[in-house]
């Protein structure tokens, strides 16, 4: 008898990501290989054959090279990340992948250090290596949820660099994706916010989210049938947090009013929005080359004829290049700069985050740090 359907689903999702990581790892290794290594194709072929045979036999592959890719799982001890850790441990044993785990202690609750130590013990029992807990200090900028997220990703980035990890797996589910889309919609931040979380993000696609097509209930069921102990973060039910209110009040209200399938529809909206946003970003990158003069300055007349969605992306890219922090640029900033193009009435320079200013001079848009 095979594994429970929920367990099979999470393992398949992780297996697909690991195959992607391996493919990219070997592609980079082949690209970086010294010229003399190119004269050893037979050895490379034998190596790849041994990897495949070991995987097919269901046993741990023994790599010929010490740089076998390391994949880390970010694990809080909750159901999503524990299910992810168990699937990684299972699948890594069948592939030429090293698997490790990181848990981040945000120091926001009493006993958080003990919780982190328990997670380390559980991950170690799964034969993950390396495994470590990282304590962080959570600031206040952007609110408690944003500050905790920033501190967590900074710690994960540092851990990935420290261990030389090829990827870090995150346990976000389809339900998390739906919540992210709704939060973006509430902020009115545009189509990029509606695209939610990418399956791969971060430097060189470091962060991978295998569970974006799986719902939270299936992942929790996988933990139950495997008898995996899980920790339910009290912050996840605390109404002081926006995402918690959305999860326990907002989404249930939407499903009551609109019927089942809201989560799936929102996740589908995220993918469609991401495809559109990626296409517009590509268009803007190409258009930017055609709206600059010989000195590199943006020409207002050429900007004016671009579709608004493309023009504002060109402006955003230019503002960030001049030093404006991407996370501090909001729709109202872009609208003000856009009016220098579409509603020119002799306005003065516009002050923007990062001490960047934008002004119109002689038919050109000048963007610089003040």
XYZ file of C-alpha atoms in Angstrom:
370
model
C 0.000 0.000 0.000
C 1.297 3.439 -0.915
C 1.366 6.511 1.311
C -1.754 8.465 2.243
C -2.876 10.762 -0.626
C -1.983 13.867 1.380
C 1.511 12.541 2.064
C 1.944 11.522 -1.573
C 0.901 15.018 -2.682
C 3.404 16.861 -0.505
C 6.214 14.484 -1.475
C 5.474 14.918 -5.159
C 5.477 18.703 -4.796
C 8.863 18.623 -3.053
C 10.287 16.081 -5.508
C 9.495 18.382 -8.421
C 11.257 21.295 -6.756
C 14.303 19.186 -5.908
C 14.569 18.047 -9.523
C 14.499 21.703 -10.572
C 17.209 22.559 -8.059
C 19.378 19.674 -9.250
C 18.948 20.630 -12.899
C 19.932 24.238 -12.211
C 22.814 23.158 -9.988
C 24.329 20.888 -12.646
C 23.789 23.529 -15.328
C 25.716 26.079 -13.276
C 28.403 23.533 -12.445
C 28.863 22.675 -16.115
C 29.028 26.373 -16.968
C 31.621 27.091 -14.251
C 33.695 23.955 -14.903
C 37.303 24.706 -15.923
C 38.239 24.063 -19.544
C 40.237 20.918 -18.746
C 37.172 19.352 -17.113
C 35.404 19.494 -20.460
C 37.772 16.768 -21.639
C 36.238 14.294 -19.170
C 32.751 13.674 -20.575
C 32.817 9.955 -19.822
C 33.341 10.590 -16.109
C 30.497 13.113 -16.068
C 28.210 10.662 -17.820
C 29.067 7.885 -15.337
C 28.444 10.299 -12.452
C 25.014 11.283 -13.726
C 24.193 7.605 -14.308
C 25.082 6.740 -10.699
C 22.847 9.581 -9.465
C 19.937 8.246 -11.528
C 20.499 4.624 -10.486
C 20.690 5.529 -6.825
C 17.482 7.539 -7.048
C 15.673 4.724 -8.870
C 16.801 2.221 -6.242
C 15.380 4.418 -3.462
C 18.667 4.824 -1.588
C 20.848 7.778 -0.821
C 23.001 8.848 -3.741
C 26.687 9.195 -3.002
C 27.909 12.143 -5.047
C 31.297 12.107 -6.700
C 31.700 15.805 -5.941
C 31.753 17.462 -2.522
C 29.545 20.251 -3.853
C 26.335 18.253 -3.939
C 23.584 20.874 -3.544
C 22.301 21.623 -0.076
C 18.602 22.411 0.308
C 17.391 23.935 3.570
C 13.849 23.967 4.909
C 12.688 26.974 6.912
C 10.723 25.365 9.732
C 8.723 27.114 12.451
C 7.378 23.877 13.888
C 3.908 24.553 12.463
C 1.999 22.061 10.329
C 2.986 23.568 6.970
C 6.717 23.623 7.619
C 6.816 20.299 9.487
C 5.091 18.600 6.556
C 7.606 20.278 4.256
C 10.550 19.122 6.384
C 9.320 15.514 6.420
C 8.835 15.506 2.646
C 12.284 17.013 2.082
C 13.910 14.425 4.346
C 12.141 11.593 2.502
C 12.851 12.802 -1.030
C 16.444 13.912 -0.398
C 17.358 10.347 0.565
C 16.447 9.248 -2.966
C 18.314 12.023 -4.766
C 21.803 13.473 -4.735
C 20.682 16.291 -2.450
C 21.809 17.209 1.029
C 18.953 18.382 3.246
C 19.126 20.677 6.267
C 16.837 22.865 8.327
C 16.704 26.333 9.853
C 14.282 27.603 12.474
C 14.083 31.299 13.311
C 13.430 32.411 16.888
C 11.751 35.840 16.676
C 11.906 36.334 20.468
C 8.332 37.642 20.419
C 6.850 35.151 22.890
C 7.935 33.708 26.191
C 9.445 30.291 25.709
C 10.341 30.940 22.080
C 13.874 29.677 22.673
C 12.515 26.370 23.987
C 10.238 26.066 20.958
C 13.214 26.628 18.651
C 15.226 23.962 20.475
C 12.350 21.489 20.091
C 12.187 22.159 16.358
C 15.931 21.542 16.071
C 15.473 18.208 17.865
C 12.658 17.170 15.511
C 14.559 18.145 12.376
C 17.665 16.335 13.591
C 15.569 13.221 14.215
C 14.616 13.377 10.516
C 18.344 13.085 9.678
C 18.512 16.625 8.345
C 21.988 18.146 8.513
C 22.907 20.910 9.105
C 20.167 22.018 11.492
C 20.262 25.210 13.517
C 18.137 27.758 15.334
C 18.773 31.441 14.655
C 17.590 34.128 17.065
C 16.687 37.523 15.603
C 15.667 40.951 16.851
C 12.395 42.187 15.375
C 12.194 45.938 14.880
C 9.098 48.091 14.405
C 9.456 49.501 10.903
C 6.427 48.784 8.741
C 4.410 47.246 11.566
C 4.878 44.016 13.559
C 4.114 41.588 10.735
C 6.368 43.290 8.188
C 9.166 43.728 10.735
C 9.042 40.047 11.708
C 9.057 39.022 8.052
C 12.060 41.249 7.293
C 13.998 39.863 10.258
C 13.131 36.288 9.287
C 14.227 36.629 5.664
C 17.433 38.384 6.695
C 18.228 35.427 8.958
C 17.382 32.903 6.244
C 19.503 34.786 3.707
C 22.440 34.768 6.117
C 21.984 31.052 6.849
C 21.803 30.193 3.153
C 25.021 32.123 2.509
C 26.739 30.629 5.546
C 25.962 27.050 4.546
C 26.196 27.570 0.791
C 22.617 26.399 0.259
C 21.307 26.084 -3.287
C 17.727 26.658 -2.136
C 15.558 27.335 0.906
C 12.117 25.726 0.962
C 9.177 27.645 2.439
C 5.869 26.091 3.481
C 3.428 28.657 2.067
C 0.213 27.014 0.895
C -2.559 27.950 -1.504
C -4.441 29.445 1.456
C -1.475 31.712 2.234
C -1.459 32.757 -1.411
C -5.160 33.675 -1.281
C -4.586 35.775 1.844
C -1.672 37.557 0.190
C -3.797 38.430 -2.852
C -6.540 39.876 -0.665
C -4.036 41.924 1.342
C -2.607 43.310 -1.895
C -6.093 44.125 -3.127
C -6.881 45.977 0.097
C -3.723 48.081 -0.241
C -4.587 49.025 -3.811
C -0.976 48.364 -4.796
C -1.565 47.218 -8.363
C -1.237 44.034 -10.333
C 2.157 43.062 -8.909
C 0.657 42.836 -5.415
C -2.217 40.770 -6.774
C 0.311 38.291 -8.157
C 1.011 37.116 -4.617
C 4.015 34.951 -3.845
C 6.156 33.457 -6.593
C 6.992 29.757 -6.663
C 10.644 30.876 -6.790
C 11.939 34.202 -5.507
C 14.918 35.872 -3.897
C 18.520 35.953 -5.104
C 18.934 33.467 -7.969
C 15.545 31.930 -7.085
C 16.814 30.912 -3.646
C 13.376 30.630 -2.043
C 11.127 27.832 -3.306
C 7.484 27.311 -2.351
C 6.463 23.743 -3.262
C 3.031 23.909 -1.577
C 1.453 26.847 -3.429
C -0.881 24.433 -5.230
C -1.811 22.553 -2.029
C -4.365 23.683 0.536
C -3.646 24.040 4.236
C -6.028 21.234 5.178
C -4.184 18.666 3.046
C -0.832 19.680 4.522
C -2.180 19.399 8.079
C -3.654 16.007 7.209
C -0.205 14.849 6.069
C 1.170 15.747 9.497
C -1.654 13.884 11.231
C -1.264 10.614 9.335
C 2.520 10.689 9.849
C 2.114 11.486 13.571
C 4.241 14.595 13.184
C 4.019 16.861 16.237
C 3.160 20.425 15.264
C 3.140 23.768 17.048
C 0.284 26.205 16.514
C 1.613 29.749 16.733
C -0.775 31.815 18.907
C -0.056 34.810 16.663
C -1.959 32.997 13.911
C -5.207 33.385 15.852
C -4.458 36.772 17.415
C -6.919 39.363 16.008
C -4.306 42.065 16.537
C -2.648 40.851 13.340
C -4.183 41.716 9.970
C -3.470 38.365 8.353
C -4.985 36.547 11.333
C -8.219 38.547 11.041
C -8.323 37.864 7.326
C -7.742 34.142 7.850
C -10.346 33.615 10.551
C -12.916 36.292 9.697
C -12.421 37.689 6.192
C -12.004 34.547 4.092
C -14.753 32.596 5.890
C -17.099 35.547 5.314
C -16.215 35.593 1.618
C -16.834 31.873 1.295
C -20.157 32.238 3.095
C -21.217 35.026 0.729
C -19.749 33.667 -2.519
C -19.611 29.936 -1.944
C -16.729 27.484 -1.835
C -13.831 27.891 -4.213
C -12.790 31.404 -3.205
C -9.302 30.291 -2.153
C -8.731 28.430 -5.415
C -10.008 31.392 -7.442
C -7.746 33.835 -5.623
C -4.727 31.584 -6.135
C -5.588 31.357 -9.835
C -5.885 35.146 -9.937
C -2.398 35.366 -8.459
C -0.911 33.273 -11.257
C -2.731 35.179 -13.995
C -1.705 38.500 -12.458
C 1.903 37.344 -12.211
C 1.964 36.393 -15.876
C 0.552 39.809 -16.832
C 2.917 41.683 -14.498
C 5.942 39.809 -15.858
C 4.908 40.647 -19.423
C 4.458 44.341 -18.569
C 7.830 44.430 -16.801
C 9.484 42.984 -19.902
C 7.722 45.541 -22.091
C 8.814 48.370 -19.784
C 12.441 47.227 -19.799
C 12.439 47.284 -23.608
C 10.553 50.592 -23.790
C 12.998 52.292 -21.446
C 15.745 52.021 -24.056
C 13.655 53.956 -26.573
C 12.576 56.867 -24.351
C 16.025 58.125 -23.380
C 18.036 60.724 -25.298
C 21.703 60.414 -26.201
C 22.713 61.533 -22.689
C 20.484 58.949 -21.014
C 17.793 61.366 -19.826
C 14.123 60.427 -20.104
C 12.228 62.301 -22.817
C 8.760 63.381 -21.665
C 7.174 63.338 -25.150
C 8.221 59.732 -25.709
C 7.079 58.729 -22.228
C 3.700 60.353 -22.826
C 2.755 58.018 -25.686
C 3.466 54.847 -23.710
C 0.509 52.984 -22.154
C 0.139 54.124 -18.506
C 0.991 50.689 -17.076
C 4.240 50.584 -19.076
C 5.125 54.244 -18.459
C 4.768 53.938 -14.694
C 6.965 50.867 -14.678
C 9.639 52.811 -16.551
C 9.343 55.611 -13.997
C 9.546 53.189 -11.078
C 12.680 51.576 -12.489
C 14.266 55.003 -12.947
C 13.402 56.097 -9.403
C 14.852 52.929 -7.878
C 17.976 53.273 -10.004
C 18.375 56.818 -8.649
C 18.295 55.552 -5.068
C 14.643 55.408 -3.998
C 14.010 52.299 -1.828
C 11.664 49.954 -3.683
C 9.702 49.142 -0.534
C 9.012 52.813 0.132
C 7.698 53.714 -3.325
C 3.915 53.716 -3.316
C 1.266 54.311 -5.962
C 0.819 57.944 -4.891
C 4.523 58.629 -5.529
C 4.326 57.226 -9.049
C 1.124 59.156 -9.723
C 2.808 62.437 -8.758
C 5.799 61.753 -10.988
C 3.504 60.589 -13.782
C 1.711 63.949 -13.690
C 5.000 65.593 -14.648
C 4.524 63.745 -17.928
C 0.771 63.758 -18.460
C -0.384 66.856 -16.560
C 2.494 69.305 -16.792
C 1.520 72.679 -15.308
C 4.910 73.975 -14.242
C 5.039 71.915 -11.045
C 8.022 72.126 -8.761
C 10.336 69.195 -8.051
C 8.735 66.220 -6.317
C 10.494 64.891 -3.227
C 10.540 61.095 -3.001
C 11.841 58.455 -0.551
C 15.604 58.034 -0.412
C 16.175 61.791 -0.879
C 15.349 61.364 -4.563
C 13.706 64.206 -6.456
C 12.035 64.282 -9.846
C 11.537 67.395 -11.961
C 10.787 68.347 -15.535
C 13.362 70.467 -17.335
C 13.405 71.307 -21.042
C 11.162 68.434 -22.031
C 13.268 65.961 -20.049
C 12.459 64.191 -16.783
C 15.368 64.654 -14.393
C 15.587 62.171 -11.519
C 18.410 62.541 -9.012
C 19.294 62.431 -5.349
C 19.097 65.808 -3.634
